[in-house]
Short mmCIF file of C-alpha atoms in Angstrom, two decimals:
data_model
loop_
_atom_site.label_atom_id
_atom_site.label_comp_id
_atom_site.label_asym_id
_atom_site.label_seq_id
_atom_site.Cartn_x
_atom_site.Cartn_y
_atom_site.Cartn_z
CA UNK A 93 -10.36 7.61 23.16
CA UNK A 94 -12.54 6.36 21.22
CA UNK A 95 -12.69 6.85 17.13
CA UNK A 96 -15.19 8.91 15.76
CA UNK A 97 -17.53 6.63 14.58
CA UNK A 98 -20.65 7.57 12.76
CA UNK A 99 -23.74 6.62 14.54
CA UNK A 100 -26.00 4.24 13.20
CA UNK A 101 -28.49 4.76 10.70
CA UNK A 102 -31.69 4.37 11.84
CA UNK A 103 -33.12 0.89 11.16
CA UNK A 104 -35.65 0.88 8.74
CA UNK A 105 -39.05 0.48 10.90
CA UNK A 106 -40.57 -2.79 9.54
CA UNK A 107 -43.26 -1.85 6.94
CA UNK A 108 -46.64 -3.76 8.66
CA UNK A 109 -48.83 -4.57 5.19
CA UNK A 110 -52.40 -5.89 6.25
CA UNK A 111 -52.96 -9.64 5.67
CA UNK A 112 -53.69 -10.04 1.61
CA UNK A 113 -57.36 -9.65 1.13
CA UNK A 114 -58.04 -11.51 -2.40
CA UNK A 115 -59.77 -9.03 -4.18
CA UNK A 116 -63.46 -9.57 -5.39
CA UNK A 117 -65.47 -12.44 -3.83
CA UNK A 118 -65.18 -15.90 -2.71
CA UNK A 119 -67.34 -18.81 -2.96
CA UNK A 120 -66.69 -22.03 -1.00
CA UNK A 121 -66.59 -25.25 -3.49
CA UNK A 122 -66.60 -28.86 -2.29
CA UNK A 123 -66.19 -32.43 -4.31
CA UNK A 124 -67.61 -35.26 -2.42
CA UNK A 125 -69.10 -38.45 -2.66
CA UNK A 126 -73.15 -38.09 -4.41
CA UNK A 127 -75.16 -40.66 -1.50
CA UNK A 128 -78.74 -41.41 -2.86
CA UNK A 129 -80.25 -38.23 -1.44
CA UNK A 130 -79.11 -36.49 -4.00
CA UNK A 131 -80.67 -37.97 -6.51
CA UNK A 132 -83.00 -35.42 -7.86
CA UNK A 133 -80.30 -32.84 -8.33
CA UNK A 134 -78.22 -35.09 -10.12
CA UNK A 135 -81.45 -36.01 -12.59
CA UNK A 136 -82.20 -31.76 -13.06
CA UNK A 137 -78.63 -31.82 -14.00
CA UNK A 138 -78.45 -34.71 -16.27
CA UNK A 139 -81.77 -33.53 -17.96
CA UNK A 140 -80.15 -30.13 -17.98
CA UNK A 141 -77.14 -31.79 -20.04
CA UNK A 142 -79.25 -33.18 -21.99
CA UNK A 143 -80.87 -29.88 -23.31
CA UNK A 144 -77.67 -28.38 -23.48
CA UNK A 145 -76.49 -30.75 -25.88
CA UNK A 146 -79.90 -30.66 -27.57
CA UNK A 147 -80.11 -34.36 -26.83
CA UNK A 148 -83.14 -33.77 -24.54
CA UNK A 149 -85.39 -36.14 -26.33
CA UNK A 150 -82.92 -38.89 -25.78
CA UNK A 151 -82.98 -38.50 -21.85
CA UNK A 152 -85.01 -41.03 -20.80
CA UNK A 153 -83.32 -41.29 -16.97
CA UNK A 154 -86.25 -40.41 -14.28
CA UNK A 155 -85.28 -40.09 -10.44
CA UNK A 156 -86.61 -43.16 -9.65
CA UNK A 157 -84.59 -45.33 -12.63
CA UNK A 158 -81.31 -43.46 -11.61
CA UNK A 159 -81.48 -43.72 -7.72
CA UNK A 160 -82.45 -47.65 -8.73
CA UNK A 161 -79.82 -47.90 -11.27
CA UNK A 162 -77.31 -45.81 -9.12
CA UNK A 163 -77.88 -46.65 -5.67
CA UNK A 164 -78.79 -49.87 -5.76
CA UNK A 165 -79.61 -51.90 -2.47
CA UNK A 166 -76.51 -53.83 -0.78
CA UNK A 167 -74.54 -51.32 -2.53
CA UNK A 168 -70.90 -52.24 -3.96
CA UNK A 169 -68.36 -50.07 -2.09
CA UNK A 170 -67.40 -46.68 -3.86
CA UNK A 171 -65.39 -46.66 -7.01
CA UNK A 172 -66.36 -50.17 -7.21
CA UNK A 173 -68.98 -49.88 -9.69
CA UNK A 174 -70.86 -46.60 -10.83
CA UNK A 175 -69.97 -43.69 -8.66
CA UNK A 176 -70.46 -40.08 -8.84
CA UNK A 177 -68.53 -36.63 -7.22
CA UNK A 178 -70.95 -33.66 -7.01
CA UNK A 179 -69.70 -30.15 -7.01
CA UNK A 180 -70.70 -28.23 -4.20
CA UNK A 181 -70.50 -24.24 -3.83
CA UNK A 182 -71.16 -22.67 -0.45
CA UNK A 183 -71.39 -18.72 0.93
CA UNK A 184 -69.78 -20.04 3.79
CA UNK A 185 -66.51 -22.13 4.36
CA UNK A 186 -67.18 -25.74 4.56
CA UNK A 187 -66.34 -27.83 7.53
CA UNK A 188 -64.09 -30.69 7.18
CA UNK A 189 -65.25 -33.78 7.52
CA UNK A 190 -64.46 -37.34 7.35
CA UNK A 191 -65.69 -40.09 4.60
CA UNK A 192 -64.30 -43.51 4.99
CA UNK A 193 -64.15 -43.84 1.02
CA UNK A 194 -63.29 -40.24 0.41
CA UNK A 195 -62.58 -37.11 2.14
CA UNK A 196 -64.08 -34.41 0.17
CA UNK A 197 -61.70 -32.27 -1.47
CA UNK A 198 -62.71 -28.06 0.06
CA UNK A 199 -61.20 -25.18 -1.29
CA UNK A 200 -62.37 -21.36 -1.87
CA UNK A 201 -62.62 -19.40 -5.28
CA UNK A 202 -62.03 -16.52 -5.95
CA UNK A 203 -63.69 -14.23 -8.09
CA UNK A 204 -63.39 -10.87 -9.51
CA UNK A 205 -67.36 -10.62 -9.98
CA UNK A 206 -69.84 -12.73 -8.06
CA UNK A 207 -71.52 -15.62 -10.15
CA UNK A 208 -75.39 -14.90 -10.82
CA UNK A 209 -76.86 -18.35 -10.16
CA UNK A 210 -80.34 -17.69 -10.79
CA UNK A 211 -81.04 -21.40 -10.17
CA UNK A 212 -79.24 -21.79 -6.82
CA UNK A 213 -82.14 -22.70 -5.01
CA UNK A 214 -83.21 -25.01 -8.04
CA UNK A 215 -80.08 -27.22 -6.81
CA UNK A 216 -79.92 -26.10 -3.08
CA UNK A 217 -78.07 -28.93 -1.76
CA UNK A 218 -79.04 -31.52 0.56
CA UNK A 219 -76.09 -31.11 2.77
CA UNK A 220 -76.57 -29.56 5.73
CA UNK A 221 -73.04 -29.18 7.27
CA UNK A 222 -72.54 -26.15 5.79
CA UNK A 223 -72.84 -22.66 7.95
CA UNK A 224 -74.27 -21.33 4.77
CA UNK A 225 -76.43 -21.84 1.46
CA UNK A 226 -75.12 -24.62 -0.30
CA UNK A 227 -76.12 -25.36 -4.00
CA UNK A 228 -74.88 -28.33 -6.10
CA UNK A 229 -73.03 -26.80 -9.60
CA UNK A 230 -72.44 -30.30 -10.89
CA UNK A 231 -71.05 -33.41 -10.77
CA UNK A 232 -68.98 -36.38 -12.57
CA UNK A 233 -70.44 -39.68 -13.04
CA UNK A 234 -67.16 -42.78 -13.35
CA UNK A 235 -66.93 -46.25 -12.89
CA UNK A 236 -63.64 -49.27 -13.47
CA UNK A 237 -62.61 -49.95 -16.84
CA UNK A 238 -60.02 -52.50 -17.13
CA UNK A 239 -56.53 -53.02 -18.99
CA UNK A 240 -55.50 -56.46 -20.11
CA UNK A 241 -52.19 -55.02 -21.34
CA UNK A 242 -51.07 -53.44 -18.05
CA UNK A 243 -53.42 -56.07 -15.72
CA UNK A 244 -55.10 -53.08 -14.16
CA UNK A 245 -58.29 -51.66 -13.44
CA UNK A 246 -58.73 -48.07 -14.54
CA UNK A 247 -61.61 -45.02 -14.35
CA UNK A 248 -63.88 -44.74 -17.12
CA UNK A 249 -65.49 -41.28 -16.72
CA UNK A 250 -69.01 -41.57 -18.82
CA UNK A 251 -69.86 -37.91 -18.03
CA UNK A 252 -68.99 -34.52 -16.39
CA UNK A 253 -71.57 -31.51 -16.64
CA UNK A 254 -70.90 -28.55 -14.45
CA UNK A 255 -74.11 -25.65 -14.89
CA UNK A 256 -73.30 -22.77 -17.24
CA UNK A 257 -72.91 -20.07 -14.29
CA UNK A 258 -69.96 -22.25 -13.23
CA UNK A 259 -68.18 -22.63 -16.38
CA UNK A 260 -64.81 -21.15 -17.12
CA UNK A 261 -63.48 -20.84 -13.74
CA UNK A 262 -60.96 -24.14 -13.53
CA UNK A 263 -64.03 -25.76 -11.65
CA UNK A 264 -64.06 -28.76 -14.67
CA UNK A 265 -60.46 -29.10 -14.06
CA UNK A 266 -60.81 -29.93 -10.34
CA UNK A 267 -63.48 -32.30 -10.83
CA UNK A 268 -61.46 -34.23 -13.63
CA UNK A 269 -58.66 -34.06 -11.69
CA UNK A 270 -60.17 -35.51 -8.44
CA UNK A 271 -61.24 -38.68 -10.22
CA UNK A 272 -57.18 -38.65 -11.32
CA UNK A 273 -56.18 -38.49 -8.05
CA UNK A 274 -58.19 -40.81 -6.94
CA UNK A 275 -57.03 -42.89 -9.84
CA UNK A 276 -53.56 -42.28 -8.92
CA UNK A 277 -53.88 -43.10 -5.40
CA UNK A 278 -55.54 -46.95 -5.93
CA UNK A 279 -52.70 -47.60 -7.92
CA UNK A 280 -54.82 -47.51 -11.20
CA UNK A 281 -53.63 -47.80 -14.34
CA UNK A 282 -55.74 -45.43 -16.68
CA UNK A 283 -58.36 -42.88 -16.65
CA UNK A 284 -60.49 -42.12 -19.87
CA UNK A 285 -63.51 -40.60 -21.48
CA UNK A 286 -64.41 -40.07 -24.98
CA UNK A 287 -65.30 -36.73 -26.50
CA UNK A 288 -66.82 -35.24 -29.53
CA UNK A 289 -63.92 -34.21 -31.91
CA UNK A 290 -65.73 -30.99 -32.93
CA UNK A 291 -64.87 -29.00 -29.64
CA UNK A 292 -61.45 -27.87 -30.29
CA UNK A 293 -60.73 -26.18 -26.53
CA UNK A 294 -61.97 -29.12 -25.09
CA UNK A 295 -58.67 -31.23 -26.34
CA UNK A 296 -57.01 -28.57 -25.78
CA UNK A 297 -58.05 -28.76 -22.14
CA UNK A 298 -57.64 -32.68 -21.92
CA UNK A 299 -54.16 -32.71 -23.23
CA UNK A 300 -53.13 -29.87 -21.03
CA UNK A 301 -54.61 -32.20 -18.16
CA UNK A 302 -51.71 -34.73 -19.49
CA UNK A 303 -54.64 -37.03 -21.19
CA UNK A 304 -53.60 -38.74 -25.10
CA UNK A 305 -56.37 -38.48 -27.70
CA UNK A 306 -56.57 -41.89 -29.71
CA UNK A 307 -57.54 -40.60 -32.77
CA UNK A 308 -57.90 -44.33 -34.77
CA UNK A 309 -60.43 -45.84 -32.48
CA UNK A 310 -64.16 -46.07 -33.40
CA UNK A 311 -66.80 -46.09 -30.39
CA UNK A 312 -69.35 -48.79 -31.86
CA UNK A 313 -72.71 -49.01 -30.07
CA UNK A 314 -75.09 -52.11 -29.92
CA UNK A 315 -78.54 -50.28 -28.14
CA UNK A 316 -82.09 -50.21 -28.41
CA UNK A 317 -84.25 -52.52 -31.09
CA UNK A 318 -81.08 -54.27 -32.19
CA UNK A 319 -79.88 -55.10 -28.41
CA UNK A 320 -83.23 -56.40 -27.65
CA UNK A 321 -83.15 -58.53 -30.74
CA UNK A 322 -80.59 -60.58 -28.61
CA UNK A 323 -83.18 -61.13 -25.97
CA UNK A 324 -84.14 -63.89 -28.39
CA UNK A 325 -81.60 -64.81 -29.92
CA UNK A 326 -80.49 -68.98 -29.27
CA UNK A 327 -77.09 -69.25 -28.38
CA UNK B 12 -122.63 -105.66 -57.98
CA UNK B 13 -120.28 -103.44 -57.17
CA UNK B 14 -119.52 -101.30 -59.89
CA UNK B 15 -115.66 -101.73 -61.48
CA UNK B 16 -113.59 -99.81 -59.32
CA UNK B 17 -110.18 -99.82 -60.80
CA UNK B 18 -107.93 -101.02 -57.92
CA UNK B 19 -106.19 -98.66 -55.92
CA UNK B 20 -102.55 -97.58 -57.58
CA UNK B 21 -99.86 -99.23 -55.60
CA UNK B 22 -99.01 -96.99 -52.36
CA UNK B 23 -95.86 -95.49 -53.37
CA UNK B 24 -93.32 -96.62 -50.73
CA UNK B 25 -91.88 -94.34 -48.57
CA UNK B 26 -88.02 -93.64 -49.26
CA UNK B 27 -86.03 -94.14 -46.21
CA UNK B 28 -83.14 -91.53 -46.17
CA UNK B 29 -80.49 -91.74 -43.60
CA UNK B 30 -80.21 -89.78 -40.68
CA UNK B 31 -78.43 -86.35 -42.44
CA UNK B 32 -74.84 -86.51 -41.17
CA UNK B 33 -73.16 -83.54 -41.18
CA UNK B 34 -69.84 -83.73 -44.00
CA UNK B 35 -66.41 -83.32 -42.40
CA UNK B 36 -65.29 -82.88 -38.94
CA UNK B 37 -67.28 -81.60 -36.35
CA UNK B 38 -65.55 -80.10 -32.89
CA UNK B 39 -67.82 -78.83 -29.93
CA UNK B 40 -68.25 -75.54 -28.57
CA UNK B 41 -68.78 -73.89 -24.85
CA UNK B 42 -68.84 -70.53 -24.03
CA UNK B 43 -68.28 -70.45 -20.01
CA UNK B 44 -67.39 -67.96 -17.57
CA UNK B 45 -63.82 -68.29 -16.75
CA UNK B 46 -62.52 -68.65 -12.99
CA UNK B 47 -59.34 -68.46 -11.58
CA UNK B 48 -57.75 -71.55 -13.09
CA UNK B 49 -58.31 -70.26 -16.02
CA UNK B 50 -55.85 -66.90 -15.30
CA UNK B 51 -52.93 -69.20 -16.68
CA UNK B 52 -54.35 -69.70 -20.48
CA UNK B 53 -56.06 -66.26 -20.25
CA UNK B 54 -52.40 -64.64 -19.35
CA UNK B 55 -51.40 -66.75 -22.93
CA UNK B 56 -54.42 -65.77 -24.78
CA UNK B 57 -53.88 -61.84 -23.87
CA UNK B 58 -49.75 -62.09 -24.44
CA UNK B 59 -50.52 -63.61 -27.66
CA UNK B 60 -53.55 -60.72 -29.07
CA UNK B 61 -50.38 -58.88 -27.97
CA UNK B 62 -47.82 -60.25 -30.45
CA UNK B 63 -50.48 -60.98 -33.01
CA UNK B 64 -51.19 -56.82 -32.81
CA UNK B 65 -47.07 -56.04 -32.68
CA UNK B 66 -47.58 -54.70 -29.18
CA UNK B 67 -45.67 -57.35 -26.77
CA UNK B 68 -43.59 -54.56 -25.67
CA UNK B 69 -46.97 -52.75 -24.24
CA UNK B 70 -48.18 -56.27 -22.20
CA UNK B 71 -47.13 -55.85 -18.98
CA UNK B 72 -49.77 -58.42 -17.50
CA UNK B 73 -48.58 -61.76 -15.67
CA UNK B 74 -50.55 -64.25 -14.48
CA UNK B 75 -50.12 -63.05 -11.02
CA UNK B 76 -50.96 -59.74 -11.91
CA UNK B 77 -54.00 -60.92 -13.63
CA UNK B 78 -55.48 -63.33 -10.80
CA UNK B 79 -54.90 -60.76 -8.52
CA UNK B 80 -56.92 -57.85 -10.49
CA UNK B 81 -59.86 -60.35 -12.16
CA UNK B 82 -60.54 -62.80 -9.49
CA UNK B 83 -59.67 -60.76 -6.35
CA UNK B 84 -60.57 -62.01 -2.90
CA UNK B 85 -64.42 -61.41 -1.90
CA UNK B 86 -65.28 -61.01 -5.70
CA UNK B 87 -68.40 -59.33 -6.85
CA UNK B 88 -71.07 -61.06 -8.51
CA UNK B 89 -70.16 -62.51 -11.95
CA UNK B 90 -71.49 -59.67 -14.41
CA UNK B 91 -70.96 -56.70 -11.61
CA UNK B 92 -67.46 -56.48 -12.45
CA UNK B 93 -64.84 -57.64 -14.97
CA UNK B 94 -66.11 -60.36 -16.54
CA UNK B 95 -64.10 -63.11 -18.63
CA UNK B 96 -66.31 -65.50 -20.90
CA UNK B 97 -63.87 -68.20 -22.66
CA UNK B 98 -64.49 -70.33 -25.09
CA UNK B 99 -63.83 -73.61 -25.09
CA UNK B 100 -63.49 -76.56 -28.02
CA UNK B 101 -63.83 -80.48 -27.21
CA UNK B 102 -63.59 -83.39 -29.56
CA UNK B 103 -66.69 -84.97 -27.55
CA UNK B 104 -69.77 -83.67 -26.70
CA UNK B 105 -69.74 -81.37 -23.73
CA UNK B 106 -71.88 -82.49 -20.83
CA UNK B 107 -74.78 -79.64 -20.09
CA UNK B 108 -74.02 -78.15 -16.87
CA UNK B 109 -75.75 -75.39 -14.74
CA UNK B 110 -74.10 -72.49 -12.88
CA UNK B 111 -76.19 -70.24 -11.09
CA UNK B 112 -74.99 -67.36 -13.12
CA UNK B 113 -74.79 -68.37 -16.37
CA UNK B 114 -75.53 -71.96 -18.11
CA UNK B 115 -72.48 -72.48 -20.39
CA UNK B 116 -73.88 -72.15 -24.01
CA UNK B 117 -73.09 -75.68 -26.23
CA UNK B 118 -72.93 -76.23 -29.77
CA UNK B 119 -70.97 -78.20 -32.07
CA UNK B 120 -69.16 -76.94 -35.16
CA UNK B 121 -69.34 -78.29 -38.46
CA UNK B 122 -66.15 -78.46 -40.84
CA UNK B 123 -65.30 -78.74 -43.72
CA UNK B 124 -62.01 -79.94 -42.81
CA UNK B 125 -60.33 -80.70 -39.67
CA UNK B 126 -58.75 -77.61 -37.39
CA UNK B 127 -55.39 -78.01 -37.14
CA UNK B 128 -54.20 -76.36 -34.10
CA UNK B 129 -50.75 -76.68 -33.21
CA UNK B 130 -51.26 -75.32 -29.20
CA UNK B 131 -54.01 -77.63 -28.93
CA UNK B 132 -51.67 -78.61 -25.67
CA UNK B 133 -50.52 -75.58 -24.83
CA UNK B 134 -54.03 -74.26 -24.24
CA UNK B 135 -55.66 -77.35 -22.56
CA UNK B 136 -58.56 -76.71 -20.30
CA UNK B 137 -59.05 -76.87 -16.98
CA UNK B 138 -62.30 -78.53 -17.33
CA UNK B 139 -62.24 -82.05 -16.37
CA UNK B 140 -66.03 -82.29 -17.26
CA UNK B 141 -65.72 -83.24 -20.95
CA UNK B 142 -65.11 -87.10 -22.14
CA UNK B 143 -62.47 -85.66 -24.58
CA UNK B 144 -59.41 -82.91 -24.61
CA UNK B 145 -60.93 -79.86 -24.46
CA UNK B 146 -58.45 -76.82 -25.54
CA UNK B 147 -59.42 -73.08 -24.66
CA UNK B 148 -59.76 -70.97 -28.41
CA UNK B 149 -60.22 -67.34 -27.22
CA UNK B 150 -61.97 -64.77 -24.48
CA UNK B 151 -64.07 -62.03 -24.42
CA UNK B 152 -63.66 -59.51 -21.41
CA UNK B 153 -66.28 -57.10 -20.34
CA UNK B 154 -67.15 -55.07 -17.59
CA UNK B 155 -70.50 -52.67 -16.60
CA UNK B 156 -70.56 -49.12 -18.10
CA UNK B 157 -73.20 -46.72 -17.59
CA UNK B 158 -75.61 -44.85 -19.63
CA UNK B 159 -77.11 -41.65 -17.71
CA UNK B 160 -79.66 -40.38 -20.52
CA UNK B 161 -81.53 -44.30 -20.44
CA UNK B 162 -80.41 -44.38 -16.86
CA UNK B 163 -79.28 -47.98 -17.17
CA UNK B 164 -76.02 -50.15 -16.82
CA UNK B 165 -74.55 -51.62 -20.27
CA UNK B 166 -71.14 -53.98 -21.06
CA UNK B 167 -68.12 -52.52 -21.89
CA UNK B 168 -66.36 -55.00 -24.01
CA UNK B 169 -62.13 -54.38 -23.77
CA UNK B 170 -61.02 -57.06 -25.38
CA UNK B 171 -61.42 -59.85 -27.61
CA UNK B 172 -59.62 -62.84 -28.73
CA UNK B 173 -59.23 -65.99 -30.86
CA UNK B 174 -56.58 -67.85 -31.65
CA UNK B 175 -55.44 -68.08 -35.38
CA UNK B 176 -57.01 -71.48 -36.31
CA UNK B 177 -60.61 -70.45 -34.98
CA UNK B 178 -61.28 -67.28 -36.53
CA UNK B 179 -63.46 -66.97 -39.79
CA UNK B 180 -65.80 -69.69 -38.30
CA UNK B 181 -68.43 -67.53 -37.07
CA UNK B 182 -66.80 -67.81 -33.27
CA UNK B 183 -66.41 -64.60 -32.76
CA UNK B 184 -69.68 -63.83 -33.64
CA UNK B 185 -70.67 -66.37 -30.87
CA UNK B 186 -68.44 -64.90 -28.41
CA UNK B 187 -70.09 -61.48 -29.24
CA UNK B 188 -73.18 -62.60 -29.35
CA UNK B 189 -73.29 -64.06 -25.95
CA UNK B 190 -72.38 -60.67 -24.50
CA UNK B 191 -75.46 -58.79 -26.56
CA UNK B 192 -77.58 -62.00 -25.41
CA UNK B 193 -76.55 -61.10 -21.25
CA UNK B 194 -76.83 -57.59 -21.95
CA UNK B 195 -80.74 -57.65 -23.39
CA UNK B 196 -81.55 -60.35 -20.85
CA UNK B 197 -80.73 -58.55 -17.62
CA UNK B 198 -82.28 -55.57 -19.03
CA UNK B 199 -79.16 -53.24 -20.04
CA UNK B 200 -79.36 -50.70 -22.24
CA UNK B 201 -75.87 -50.40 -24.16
CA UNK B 202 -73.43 -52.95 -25.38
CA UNK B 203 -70.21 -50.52 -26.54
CA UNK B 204 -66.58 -51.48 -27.57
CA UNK B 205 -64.03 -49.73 -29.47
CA UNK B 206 -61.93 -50.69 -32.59
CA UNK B 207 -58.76 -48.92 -34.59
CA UNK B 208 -60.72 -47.45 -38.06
CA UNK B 209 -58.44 -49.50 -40.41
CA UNK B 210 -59.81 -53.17 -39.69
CA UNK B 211 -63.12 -52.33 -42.63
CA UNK B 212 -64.11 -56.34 -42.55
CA UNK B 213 -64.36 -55.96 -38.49
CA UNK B 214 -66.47 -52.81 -38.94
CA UNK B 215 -68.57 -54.89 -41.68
CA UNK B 216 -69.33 -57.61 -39.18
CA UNK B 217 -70.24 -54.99 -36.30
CA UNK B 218 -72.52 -53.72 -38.27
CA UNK B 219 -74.05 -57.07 -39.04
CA UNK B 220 -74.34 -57.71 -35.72
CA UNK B 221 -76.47 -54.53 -35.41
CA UNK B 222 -74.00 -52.14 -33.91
CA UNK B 223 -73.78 -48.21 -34.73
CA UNK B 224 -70.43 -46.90 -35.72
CA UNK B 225 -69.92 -43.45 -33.41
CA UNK B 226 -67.27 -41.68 -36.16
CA UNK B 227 -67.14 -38.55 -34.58
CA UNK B 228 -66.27 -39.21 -30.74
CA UNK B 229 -62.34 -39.87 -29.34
CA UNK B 230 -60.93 -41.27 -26.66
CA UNK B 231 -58.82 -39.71 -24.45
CA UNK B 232 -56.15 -41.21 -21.90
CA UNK B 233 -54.65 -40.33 -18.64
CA UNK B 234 -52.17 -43.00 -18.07
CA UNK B 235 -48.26 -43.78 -17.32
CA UNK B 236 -46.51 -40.71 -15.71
CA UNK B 237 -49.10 -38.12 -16.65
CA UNK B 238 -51.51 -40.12 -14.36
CA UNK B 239 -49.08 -40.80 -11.74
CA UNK B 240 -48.05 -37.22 -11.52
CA UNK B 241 -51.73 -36.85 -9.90
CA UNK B 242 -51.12 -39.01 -6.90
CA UNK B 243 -49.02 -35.80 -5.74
CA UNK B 244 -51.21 -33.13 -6.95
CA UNK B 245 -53.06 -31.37 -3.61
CA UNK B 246 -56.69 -30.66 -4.27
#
């Protein structure tokens, strides 16, 4: 006969929770590769840099001096000399797609609040392999330095600028970081930029990023009249 | 009759002085771009700016590493890239030469007293286009940088060097020079390099040469592990 045994307890019916919605909104963001035809979006947001730093009456850069200076013809490859990553945001997912230099680097953010961009269609984007409205938030402009200690090239980043809607939301981070990896991943040696020392958070950021600040060395500057001097000068 | 016209006053004869020779020694000067023979006395050159700075332990380049990095296959156009001008010192006269990039600048050096330089050997040159020795006395290496508010490329100079015996002769003002005199004649915009705040005489002399001091701007850098670390990051 069999012992009394207690019957089972019921099992506990699986608790089904719905996929996790992130709450809020989400844009679409994408780094890639700036190609010529983006020229005049990367001069609004140089010129807009340029205001923001109240340095606008030292911007002399035109559309037609950068895309010459920039994009020159017979092009060196890409990191090679001056290249730039633009910052893309999107209403709609990005495709992937393939670069031979560079895959660009898609991810979505999320967002408690949508951004306001009143100038979205200022910077609409000239990419067209988006389902949706794509506008360009901003970009970071790098070229090879080079280390005689170490024997290696490096990444010299001259300038990052990302509009002020866009601010705040790790968005500088990820474009820093994706001339680092790219760094990282040619076997480079260095990455650097130089930096005002009044903005306090900005170290702050850079050092979180893993970056050293070299506090003894002096950025000296040979420009304007006194370059040109040398134009003339009989070596 | 003629009337008495007191003769002439005896032309006064002309005094012959000899040709002015120079007193002391004098050595001769080129300032050439360097080429891949050169990587074994550049390797020397930067180990040694090494020791002289107390940094050996930092110099990681060989000549190997070096060749491979400066003078890779398929190079760029001199001037597009890293760019290595040496200088050189003869006890004959240097022969002019041309290169289609850049005509070596000559000049000879006037001394008090005789250079002694104990690695005269050591740092022979590879030229064979001199009638005397011809010894390699320091570098300058510079690459492109880029301005975005003038919209123009500029040199980047990383390093410079000359051995013991050849400084305070104005050589490094040469060396210098030649870079400002490339710069202004291709049209650049910017000639930039940065040095540790102690050295006051080597600010004095920048600013001789025309150069701003930028006091309030540091550089930051990504390098060693903390840049490594990015090769795994996932953007």
């Amino acid at each position: 006969m069999a012992a009394a045994v207690p019957p089972p307890l019921p099992s506990a019916a699986p608790i089904t929770l719905p996929e996790p919605t992130p709450p809020g909104h989400t844009l679409f963001t994408r780094i890639r590769l700036a190609t010529i035809d983006d020229v005049p979006n990367i001069h609004k947001l140089i010129h807009q840099k340029a205001v923001f730093e109240g340095l606008s009456h030292l911007c002399q850069a035109t559309a037609d001096s950068l895309a010459a200076t920039l994009f020159p013809p017979n092009p060196p490859s890409p990191f090679a000399s001056f290249t730039i990553f633009l910052l893309e945001l999107s209403t709609s997912p990005f495709s992937p797609t393939q670069n031979p230099h560079f895959t660009p680097l898609i991810k979505s953010l999320h967002l408690d609040l949508p951004i306001d961009d009143p100038e979205w269609e200022t910077f609409r984007s000239n990419a067209n392999d988006s389902n949706g409205d794509v506008t360009v938030g901003g970009f970071v402009l790098f070229f090879p330095n080079y280390s005689t200690f170490i024997a290696k090239p490096g990444f010299y980043i001259e300038d990052m600028f990302l509009r002020e809607c866009y601010r705040r939301k790790g968005l500088g981070k990820r474009l820093l970081s994706a001339v680092a990896v790219q760094a990282a991943k040619m076997g480079y040696g260095r990455v650097e930029w130089a930096a005002p020392e009044g903005n306090v958070n900005a170290f702050e950021f850079f050092e979180q990023m893993g970056a050293k600040i070299l506090p003894e060395w002096k950025i000296c500057r040979l420009t304007g009249e006194a370059l040109q001097a040398y134009a003339h000068v009989n070596l």
